[in-house]
Coordinates of C-alpha atoms in Angstrom, one line a residue:
Chain A
M1 CA 65.0 32.4 -21.1
K2 CA 61.3 32.2 -19.4
K3 CA 60.3 30.3 -17.0
I4 CA 56.7 30.2 -17.3
I5 CA 54.5 27.5 -15.0
V6 CA 51.0 26.5 -15.9
A7 CA 48.7 25.3 -12.5
C8 CA 45.6 23.1 -12.7
G9 CA 44.2 20.4 -10.1
G10 CA 46.4 17.6 -11.0
A11 CA 49.9 18.6 -13.6
V12 CA 48.6 15.7 -15.3
A13 CA 45.5 16.4 -18.3
T14 CA 44.7 20.0 -18.8
S15 CA 47.9 21.4 -17.6
T16 CA 49.1 19.5 -20.3
L17 CA 46.9 20.6 -22.6
A18 CA 47.9 25.0 -22.4
A19 CA 51.8 23.9 -21.7
E20 CA 52.0 22.1 -25.0
K21 CA 50.2 25.1 -26.8
I22 CA 52.0 27.4 -24.9
R23 CA 55.6 25.8 -25.8
E24 CA 53.7 25.5 -29.7
L25 CA 53.8 29.6 -29.3
C26 CA 57.0 30.1 -27.5
Q27 CA 59.0 28.6 -30.4
R28 CA 56.8 30.3 -33.2
E29 CA 57.8 34.1 -31.5
G30 CA 61.1 32.7 -31.3
I31 CA 61.3 33.3 -27.4
A32 CA 63.2 30.4 -25.3
A33 CA 61.3 29.4 -22.0
D34 CA 61.2 27.1 -19.7
V35 CA 57.3 26.0 -19.5
Q36 CA 56.8 23.2 -16.3
Q37 CA 54.2 22.3 -14.4
C38 CA 52.7 22.2 -11.1
R39 CA 49.2 21.8 -9.3
I40 CA 48.5 24.9 -8.0
P41 CA 48.7 24.4 -3.9
E42 CA 52.8 24.1 -5.3
I43 CA 52.1 27.5 -6.7
P44 CA 53.2 30.0 -3.9
S45 CA 56.1 27.9 -3.2
R46 CA 57.8 28.4 -6.8
A47 CA 56.1 31.9 -7.9
S48 CA 59.1 33.6 -6.5
E49 CA 60.9 32.2 -9.9
V50 CA 59.1 32.5 -13.3
D51 CA 58.1 35.2 -15.7
L52 CA 54.2 33.6 -16.0
I53 CA 52.9 31.6 -14.2
V54 CA 50.0 30.3 -16.4
T55 CA 46.6 29.0 -14.3
T56 CA 43.9 26.3 -15.6
A57 CA 42.0 26.7 -12.6
R58 CA 40.7 29.8 -11.8
V59 CA 42.4 31.2 -8.6
D60 CA 42.2 34.7 -7.5
A61 CA 45.5 34.6 -5.4
D62 CA 48.4 37.0 -6.0
Y63 CA 51.1 35.6 -6.1
G64 CA 53.3 38.9 -7.2
K65 CA 53.5 37.3 -11.0
P66 CA 51.1 38.0 -13.3
T67 CA 49.0 35.1 -13.7
L68 CA 47.3 34.3 -17.2
H69 CA 44.0 32.6 -16.9
G70 CA 44.3 29.7 -19.1
I71 CA 41.0 27.8 -20.1
A72 CA 40.9 29.0 -23.9
F73 CA 43.5 26.3 -24.7
V74 CA 41.7 23.8 -22.8
S75 CA 38.5 25.1 -23.8
G76 CA 39.1 26.0 -27.9
I77 CA 37.6 29.5 -27.3
G78 CA 39.0 32.6 -27.2
E79 CA 42.9 31.2 -27.7
E80 CA 44.2 33.9 -29.7
A81 CA 43.3 36.1 -27.5
L82 CA 45.4 34.6 -24.7
E83 CA 48.2 33.6 -26.3
E84 CA 48.4 38.2 -27.4
K85 CA 47.7 38.1 -23.5
I86 CA 51.0 36.0 -22.4
L87 CA 52.9 37.2 -25.4
A88 CA 52.3 41.0 -24.4
V89 CA 54.0 38.7 -20.7
L90 CA 57.2 37.6 -21.7
R91 CA 58.3 40.6 -24.0
Chain B
M1 CA 44.8 -13.9 -35.0
D2 CA 49.1 -14.8 -33.9
I3 CA 50.3 -12.5 -34.4
L4 CA 47.8 -9.3 -33.0
Q5 CA 47.9 -11.7 -29.9
Y6 CA 51.9 -11.8 -30.2
I7 CA 51.8 -7.7 -29.9
V8 CA 49.7 -8.3 -27.8
N9 CA 51.7 -9.6 -25.2
L10 CA 54.7 -7.2 -25.4
G11 CA 51.9 -5.3 -23.1
P12 CA 50.8 -2.0 -23.0
S13 CA 54.4 -0.3 -22.7
V14 CA 55.4 -1.9 -26.8
M15 CA 51.5 -1.9 -27.8
L16 CA 49.9 1.7 -26.4
P17 CA 53.2 3.3 -28.7
L18 CA 52.7 1.5 -31.6
V19 CA 48.8 2.2 -32.1
I20 CA 49.1 6.0 -30.8
F21 CA 51.8 5.4 -34.2
I22 CA 49.9 3.8 -36.6
I23 CA 46.7 6.5 -35.6
G24 CA 48.5 9.2 -35.3
L25 CA 49.2 8.5 -39.8
L26 CA 46.1 8.2 -39.9
L27 CA 44.8 11.3 -37.9
R28 CA 47.7 12.7 -40.8
Q29 CA 49.7 14.0 -37.9
G30 CA 52.9 13.0 -39.7
F31 CA 55.6 10.8 -39.2
G32 CA 57.8 11.9 -36.5
K33 CA 55.1 13.4 -35.1
S34 CA 53.0 10.2 -34.7
L35 CA 56.5 8.8 -33.5
T36 CA 57.5 10.7 -30.1
S37 CA 53.8 10.6 -29.3
G38 CA 53.3 6.5 -29.3
L39 CA 56.6 6.6 -27.9
T40 CA 56.0 9.2 -25.0
I41 CA 53.1 6.8 -23.7
G42 CA 55.1 4.2 -24.1
V43 CA 57.9 6.4 -21.6
G44 CA 54.3 7.2 -19.6
F45 CA 53.7 3.7 -18.7
I46 CA 57.3 2.0 -17.9
G47 CA 57.8 6.0 -15.5
I48 CA 54.2 4.9 -14.2
G49 CA 55.1 1.0 -13.6
L50 CA 59.1 2.5 -12.2
V51 CA 56.5 4.7 -9.5
I52 CA 53.4 2.7 -8.7
G53 CA 56.7 0.6 -7.3
L54 CA 58.9 2.2 -6.0
L55 CA 55.1 3.0 -3.8
T56 CA 54.2 -0.5 -3.0
D57 CA 57.8 -2.7 -2.5
N58 CA 57.9 0.5 0.1
L59 CA 54.8 1.8 1.3
G60 CA 52.3 -2.1 1.8
P61 CA 55.6 -4.2 4.0
A62 CA 54.4 -1.2 6.2
A63 CA 51.1 -0.5 5.8
K64 CA 50.8 -4.6 6.6
D65 CA 53.0 -3.4 9.6
M66 CA 51.2 -1.3 10.6
A67 CA 47.9 -3.0 9.6
E68 CA 49.6 -6.5 12.0
R69 CA 50.1 -4.1 15.0
F70 CA 47.0 -2.8 15.4
G71 CA 44.5 -5.2 14.4
I72 CA 43.6 -2.4 11.6
G73 CA 42.9 -3.8 8.0
L74 CA 43.9 -1.2 6.6
S75 CA 46.5 -2.8 3.9
V76 CA 45.9 -2.9 0.5
V77 CA 47.9 0.8 -0.8
D78 CA 45.3 2.9 -3.0
V79 CA 47.6 4.2 -5.8
G80 CA 45.1 6.8 -6.2
W81 CA 44.1 8.2 -9.6
P82 CA 47.6 8.1 -11.5
G83 CA 48.2 4.5 -11.1
T84 CA 44.4 3.2 -12.0
A85 CA 44.3 5.9 -14.7
P86 CA 47.3 4.2 -16.7
M87 CA 45.5 0.6 -15.9
A88 CA 42.5 0.9 -17.4
W89 CA 44.5 3.0 -20.9
A90 CA 46.6 -0.5 -20.9
S91 CA 43.6 -1.7 -20.6
S92 CA 41.9 -3.7 -23.7
M93 CA 39.1 -1.6 -23.0
G94 CA 41.4 1.4 -23.4
L95 CA 41.6 2.8 -26.3
I96 CA 38.4 1.1 -27.4
A97 CA 36.9 3.1 -25.6
I98 CA 37.8 6.7 -27.1
P99 CA 35.1 5.9 -29.8
I100 CA 32.5 3.8 -28.1
A101 CA 32.3 7.6 -25.3
I102 CA 32.0 10.4 -28.2
G103 CA 29.8 7.9 -30.2
V104 CA 27.9 7.9 -27.1
N105 CA 28.4 11.7 -26.8
L106 CA 27.4 11.6 -30.7
L107 CA 24.0 9.7 -30.5
M108 CA 23.3 11.4 -27.1
L109 CA 23.7 15.5 -28.5
L110 CA 21.9 14.6 -32.0
T111 CA 18.6 13.1 -30.1
K112 CA 18.9 16.2 -28.1
M113 CA 19.6 14.3 -24.3
T114 CA 22.0 16.3 -23.4
K115 CA 24.1 19.6 -24.5
V116 CA 27.5 18.3 -23.8
V117 CA 29.7 18.7 -26.2
N118 CA 33.2 16.2 -24.8
V119 CA 36.3 17.6 -25.8
D120 CA 38.2 16.4 -22.7
I121 CA 39.6 13.0 -24.0
W122 CA 41.9 11.9 -21.4
N123 CA 38.0 12.0 -18.8
I124 CA 37.3 9.0 -21.2
W125 CA 39.8 6.6 -18.5
H126 CA 37.3 6.6 -16.0
M127 CA 35.2 5.3 -19.1
A128 CA 37.3 3.0 -19.9
F129 CA 38.2 1.4 -16.5
T130 CA 34.5 0.6 -15.5
G131 CA 34.3 -1.4 -18.9
I132 CA 37.3 -3.6 -17.7
I133 CA 35.9 -4.0 -14.4
V134 CA 33.0 -5.2 -15.9
Q135 CA 34.8 -7.0 -18.3
L136 CA 36.1 -9.2 -15.5
A137 CA 33.6 -9.3 -13.4
T138 CA 31.7 -10.8 -16.7
D139 CA 34.2 -12.2 -17.8
S140 CA 32.4 -10.7 -20.8
F141 CA 34.0 -8.7 -23.6
I142 CA 30.2 -7.5 -24.8
W143 CA 29.6 -6.4 -21.1
G144 CA 32.2 -3.8 -20.8
I145 CA 31.7 -1.7 -24.1
V146 CA 27.9 -1.6 -22.3
G147 CA 29.9 -0.5 -19.5
V148 CA 31.8 1.2 -21.3
A149 CA 28.8 3.2 -22.4
V150 CA 26.2 2.9 -19.9
H151 CA 28.7 5.3 -18.4
A152 CA 29.6 7.8 -21.0
A153 CA 25.7 8.5 -21.2
I154 CA 25.5 9.5 -17.3
A155 CA 28.1 11.7 -17.0
Y156 CA 27.1 13.5 -19.7
K157 CA 24.1 13.7 -17.5
L158 CA 25.4 14.9 -15.1
G159 CA 27.8 17.9 -16.4
D160 CA 24.0 18.9 -17.2
M161 CA 22.9 18.2 -14.1
F162 CA 25.5 20.5 -13.0
R163 CA 25.9 23.0 -15.2
P164 CA 24.3 25.8 -12.5
V165 CA 26.6 25.3 -10.8
T166 CA 29.4 24.8 -12.5
E167 CA 28.2 28.4 -14.5
N168 CA 27.0 30.0 -10.6
Y169 CA 29.0 29.3 -8.7
F170 CA 32.3 28.5 -10.9
Q171 CA 31.7 31.1 -13.2
L172 CA 32.6 29.5 -16.1
E173 CA 30.7 29.8 -18.9
G174 CA 29.3 27.7 -21.0
V175 CA 31.0 25.1 -19.9
A176 CA 30.8 21.2 -18.0
I177 CA 31.9 19.3 -16.4
P178 CA 31.1 15.5 -16.9
H179 CA 33.7 13.8 -15.8
G180 CA 34.8 11.7 -12.7
T181 CA 34.5 11.2 -8.9
S182 CA 33.7 15.2 -8.8
A183 CA 30.1 14.7 -10.0
Y184 CA 29.1 12.1 -9.9
M185 CA 30.3 11.7 -6.2
G186 CA 28.2 15.5 -6.3
V187 CA 25.0 14.1 -6.7
F188 CA 25.2 13.3 -2.9
A189 CA 26.4 17.0 -2.0
A190 CA 21.9 18.2 -2.9
P191 CA 19.7 15.9 -1.1
I192 CA 22.7 16.5 2.4
D193 CA 21.6 20.3 1.8
D194 CA 18.6 20.9 1.7
L195 CA 18.9 18.5 4.8
I196 CA 21.4 21.1 7.1
E197 CA 18.1 23.3 5.2
K198 CA 16.3 22.1 8.1
I199 CA 18.2 21.8 10.9
P200 CA 18.1 25.7 12.4
G201 CA 21.4 25.4 14.5
V202 CA 23.6 23.7 11.8
R203 CA 21.8 25.5 9.2
R204 CA 24.4 29.3 10.1
L205 CA 27.1 27.6 10.4
N206 CA 30.4 28.9 8.8
L207 CA 33.4 29.5 7.9
T208 CA 35.7 31.3 6.7
T209 CA 39.2 29.7 5.2
K210 CA 42.0 32.4 4.8
T211 CA 44.2 32.3 7.9
L212 CA 43.5 28.5 7.3
Q213 CA 44.8 28.3 4.2
D214 CA 47.6 31.1 5.5
R215 CA 48.4 28.7 8.5
A216 CA 48.2 25.3 6.4
G217 CA 49.9 26.2 2.8
V218 CA 52.1 24.0 3.4
L219 CA 50.7 20.8 5.0
G220 CA 48.5 20.8 1.8
Q221 CA 51.7 20.4 -0.9
P222 CA 52.3 17.6 -2.6
V223 CA 55.0 16.2 -1.4
V224 CA 54.4 17.3 1.7
V225 CA 51.2 16.0 2.8
G226 CA 53.0 12.2 1.2
T227 CA 56.4 12.9 3.2
I228 CA 54.8 13.1 6.4
L229 CA 52.4 10.3 5.8
G230 CA 55.8 8.3 5.3
F231 CA 57.5 9.2 7.5
A232 CA 54.1 8.6 10.6
I233 CA 53.4 4.8 8.7
G234 CA 56.9 4.1 9.0
L235 CA 56.6 4.9 13.0
L236 CA 53.5 3.0 13.0
A237 CA 54.5 -0.2 11.3
G238 CA 57.6 -0.2 14.2
Y239 CA 60.5 1.0 11.6
P240 CA 63.2 2.3 13.8
F241 CA 63.7 6.2 13.1
D242 CA 66.1 5.5 10.5
E243 CA 64.2 3.6 8.6
S244 CA 61.2 6.2 9.1
I245 CA 62.7 8.5 7.9
Q246 CA 64.1 7.0 4.5
L247 CA 60.0 5.4 4.1
A248 CA 59.0 9.3 4.2
I249 CA 61.8 11.1 1.1
K250 CA 60.8 8.2 -0.4
M251 CA 56.4 8.1 -0.4
G252 CA 57.7 12.1 -1.1
A253 CA 58.7 11.5 -4.3
V254 CA 55.4 9.2 -5.4
I255 CA 53.8 11.9 -5.1
L256 CA 55.6 14.4 -7.1
L257 CA 56.5 11.8 -9.1
M258 CA 53.2 10.7 -10.7
P259 CA 52.1 13.3 -11.9
M260 CA 55.1 13.9 -13.9
V261 CA 55.2 9.9 -15.5
V262 CA 51.4 9.9 -15.6
K263 CA 51.5 13.7 -17.7
L264 CA 54.1 11.5 -20.4
I265 CA 50.6 9.2 -21.2
M266 CA 48.5 12.4 -21.7
Q267 CA 50.5 13.8 -23.7
G268 CA 50.7 10.8 -26.2
L269 CA 47.2 11.5 -26.2
M270 CA 46.9 14.8 -27.7
P271 CA 46.9 13.9 -31.3
I272 CA 43.9 12.4 -30.6
A273 CA 42.8 14.6 -28.4
N274 CA 43.1 17.7 -30.3
A275 CA 42.0 15.7 -33.6
A276 CA 38.1 15.1 -31.8
R277 CA 38.2 18.0 -30.0
T278 CA 38.1 19.9 -33.9
T279 CA 35.7 17.6 -35.4
L280 CA 33.6 18.0 -32.1
Q281 CA 33.5 21.8 -31.8
R282 CA 33.6 21.8 -36.1
R283 CA 30.0 20.1 -35.6
F284 CA 29.0 22.2 -32.5
K285 CA 29.4 25.0 -32.4
N286 CA 26.4 27.1 -31.0
S287 CA 26.1 28.6 -27.5
N288 CA 23.0 27.1 -26.6
Y289 CA 24.9 24.1 -25.9
S290 CA 28.1 22.6 -23.4
I291 CA 31.8 21.8 -23.4
G292 CA 32.7 18.9 -20.9
L293 CA 36.3 19.5 -19.8
D294 CA 38.5 18.6 -17.1
P295 CA 37.5 19.0 -13.1
A296 CA 41.1 19.3 -11.8
L297 CA 39.2 23.0 -13.8
V298 CA 37.5 23.8 -10.5
L299 CA 40.5 22.7 -8.4
G300 CA 41.6 26.0 -8.0
D301 CA 38.7 27.8 -6.2
P302 CA 39.6 28.3 -2.9
Q303 CA 36.9 26.6 -0.3
V304 CA 38.1 23.7 -2.5
V305 CA 41.3 24.1 -2.2
A306 CA 41.0 24.7 1.9
A307 CA 38.7 21.3 1.9
A308 CA 41.4 18.9 0.8
L309 CA 42.8 20.6 2.7
L310 CA 41.0 19.5 5.8
F311 CA 40.2 16.5 3.4
I312 CA 44.2 14.5 4.1
P313 CA 43.4 14.3 7.5
F314 CA 39.6 13.4 7.8
T315 CA 39.7 10.8 4.4
L316 CA 42.6 9.0 6.7
L317 CA 40.1 8.8 10.5
I318 CA 36.8 8.6 8.1
A319 CA 39.2 4.1 6.3
L320 CA 39.2 3.0 10.2
I321 CA 35.8 3.8 10.8
V322 CA 34.8 1.8 7.2
P323 CA 33.4 -1.0 8.4
G324 CA 36.0 -4.2 6.7
N325 CA 38.2 -1.2 5.2
V326 CA 41.2 -2.2 3.7
V327 CA 42.4 -0.1 1.7
L328 CA 45.1 2.3 2.6
P329 CA 44.5 5.9 1.2
F330 CA 47.7 7.6 -0.2
G331 CA 47.4 8.4 -3.7
D332 CA 44.0 9.7 -4.0
L333 CA 45.0 11.9 -1.1
A334 CA 47.2 14.8 -2.5
T335 CA 44.3 15.4 -4.8
I336 CA 41.6 14.5 -2.7
G337 CA 40.0 17.5 -4.0
F338 CA 38.1 15.6 -7.1
F339 CA 36.4 14.1 -5.0
V340 CA 34.5 17.3 -2.9
A341 CA 34.5 20.3 -5.5
M342 CA 31.3 19.4 -7.3
A343 CA 29.8 19.4 -3.1
V344 CA 31.6 22.4 -2.5
G345 CA 29.5 24.4 -5.3
V346 CA 26.4 22.7 -4.6
H347 CA 26.4 24.0 -0.9
R348 CA 27.3 27.8 -2.3
G349 CA 31.0 27.5 -1.1
S350 CA 29.9 26.0 2.1
L351 CA 32.9 24.8 4.5
V352 CA 31.0 23.0 7.5
R353 CA 28.5 20.9 4.6
T354 CA 31.3 21.0 2.4
L355 CA 32.1 18.2 6.0
I356 CA 29.3 16.7 6.3
S357 CA 28.5 15.8 2.8
G358 CA 32.4 15.1 2.1
F359 CA 32.4 12.6 4.9
V360 CA 29.5 10.5 3.2
I361 CA 30.9 10.7 -0.1
M362 CA 33.7 9.9 1.2
F363 CA 32.6 6.9 3.6
I364 CA 30.8 5.6 -0.1
T365 CA 34.0 5.5 -1.6
I366 CA 35.8 4.0 1.1
W367 CA 33.7 1.4 0.8
V368 CA 32.6 0.7 -2.2
S369 CA 36.7 0.7 -3.4
S370 CA 37.8 -2.0 -0.1
Q371 CA 34.9 -4.1 -2.4
M372 CA 36.7 -3.6 -5.3
V373 CA 39.9 -4.8 -4.6
G374 CA 39.7 -8.3 -6.5
L375 CA 39.1 -6.3 -9.2
Q376 CA 41.6 -3.7 -9.8
T377 CA 44.6 -6.3 -8.2
E378 CA 42.8 -9.0 -11.2
L379 CA 43.3 -5.2 -13.5
A380 CA 47.1 -4.6 -12.4
Q381 CA 48.3 -8.2 -13.1
Q382 CA 46.8 -8.2 -16.6
T383 CA 48.2 -5.3 -17.4
N384 CA 52.4 -5.5 -15.3
L385 CA 51.2 -3.0 -13.2
L386 CA 50.9 -4.6 -10.5
N387 CA 54.8 -5.8 -9.7
N388 CA 55.4 -6.9 -6.1
A389 CA 52.0 -6.1 -4.5
H390 CA 49.7 -8.6 -3.8
Q391 CA 46.7 -6.1 -3.7
V392 CA 46.4 -2.9 -4.9
G393 CA 43.1 -0.6 -5.0
S394 CA 42.4 3.0 -6.2
L395 CA 39.4 4.6 -4.7
D396 CA 40.3 7.4 -7.7
Q397 CA 37.1 4.8 -9.5
G398 CA 38.2 2.2 -7.5
G399 CA 35.4 3.5 -4.8
S400 CA 33.1 4.6 -7.2
P401 CA 29.0 3.6 -7.4
I402 CA 29.1 3.2 -10.5
T403 CA 31.8 0.9 -11.4
Y404 CA 30.5 -1.6 -8.8
L405 CA 26.8 -1.1 -9.5
L406 CA 28.0 -1.9 -13.2
A407 CA 30.4 -5.0 -12.5
N408 CA 28.8 -6.5 -9.5
G409 CA 24.7 -5.3 -11.1
A410 CA 26.5 -7.3 -14.5
S411 CA 27.6 -9.9 -12.4
G412 CA 24.4 -10.9 -10.6
Q413 CA 27.2 -10.6 -6.8
V414 CA 24.4 -9.0 -5.3
S415 CA 25.0 -8.6 -1.5
L416 CA 23.1 -6.6 1.5
G417 CA 25.8 -3.9 1.3
F418 CA 25.6 -3.8 -3.2
V419 CA 21.6 -3.0 -2.4
A420 CA 23.1 -0.4 -0.2
I421 CA 25.1 1.1 -2.0
A422 CA 22.5 0.8 -5.0
V423 CA 19.8 2.6 -3.0
L424 CA 21.4 5.7 -2.0
Y425 CA 23.5 6.6 -4.9
I426 CA 20.0 6.1 -7.1
A427 CA 17.9 7.9 -4.5
A428 CA 20.9 10.8 -4.4
F429 CA 21.2 10.5 -8.5
V430 CA 17.1 10.9 -8.5
Y431 CA 17.1 14.0 -6.3
T432 CA 19.7 16.2 -8.0
Y433 CA 18.7 15.6 -11.5
V434 CA 14.9 16.4 -10.3
K435 CA 16.5 19.5 -8.1
Y436 CA 17.6 19.7 -11.6
R437 CA 15.2 19.9 -14.0
R438 CA 12.9 22.1 -11.8
G439 CA 16.2 24.6 -11.2
T440 CA 16.3 24.7 -7.7
L441 CA 20.0 23.3 -7.7
Y442 CA 21.4 26.0 -7.4
R443 CA 20.4 28.6 -4.9
V444 CA 21.1 32.0 -4.5
P445 CA 23.1 32.4 -2.2
A446 CA 20.9 33.5 1.4
P447 CA 22.1 37.2 3.6
A448 CA 26.1 36.4 5.1
P449 CA 25.6 33.8 7.4
A450 CA 27.2 34.6 11.3
E451 CA 30.0 33.5 10.6
V452 CA 32.5 31.6 13.2
K453 CA 37.2 32.5 13.3
A454 CA 38.8 28.5 12.0

């Protein structure tokens, strides 16, 4: 089981969009994944227990875990490239 | 008509699932997916009702006791945007606002009045809120619709205006952030930035934020913010230690649970959001356009994070000095960064300047939200989200000059405060607009300023 957190400013709008897309992607590719949402400031306290961090906001911090910028899921531009990156981390 | 009224009377937690289910079917999302979306939005409303109940039932009386003990007026709890957005969605303007906002966007795109292609359906709640508040103030459905349309037009224009900031400072290529408190309060930042440029001493002041974040990072965690605030208010209300600590944990729970339940409303709206996004993007694909997205995208910027941290205590202090204020900031504190995010960009990341313009932004927001308590309470009552509270308010959108000016302007309630807000807001807006037209809104960073360690 892969653990993924998806973070944005308020843990509501953009992270829900991105989380939903990642859930669909994992289902399609047959990857068992637990996708959860949180706010950006909550990442550091949860980073140790996850396999992948996706943020819809731009963050420069290094959380010691693979971190991807998930804006493509929100804007719809470059979605496939991002999906490839996510799969590369999860596989 | 009787049947319609019967359905409306069942309340938003029944009516919205039904509407979303039918829209899902119309958008060919399939029976199963439409049903789940509908039910999910219903669950979201039940959930937010429970959490707001927990908030107002516990913090409400404590805020009142505190207000009485110290003779300060902060007795109305701020339910924040997580409490306010559901009210907007559940109101009679809720779902109608989506086609209106998209219609206004299309009209402006076709007449070349904007380049923002807004694909962010969630934040249409801001426009729906303005609409329903105008409707309540004027008793006219038509005025409500006008309110939605005018707010939408202003929002898209704000997206255009701040595009140099979103592209240059936040480095979001091809993205506009037209929504919410970030954009509409951001107009105060430009005139204040120019004013600071004229003051020799303040001009060069700066703060480094890395140390601040490392040291105080845990204090920015929403659950910690809620718990500390709950405990402090308990003590100030004269509660004994045991009751204060109980209030503390409950308020930590409220702040953490709020986005979790509001998320379900967003999930329920996803079929509509996806359909709108696909259609709009197919039609306006050119690189000339910018995609209108949620301000949440800029809340990860380190300077915005630092500002958000500072503005938690700062906002509480401002609430104490705003004349006649009755609103106790709470629900919006965990995401107070939304209010100053665009200002951070306009100030090119300068924290000192953000503190100055943020003071003005929060002062005006709190004053306006205090004026809007009456109308917002009426809305909460109408949407079954008032629970046992006597009154509720919110900073996010309850404190918006746009909503306030449109509602009181349309109903003819022109006071001295109204004139003051109108003059300040319109002047700041025009100032920012002129700078945008001249291409001087975002200045290229000056050579490294002298640093004062935080």
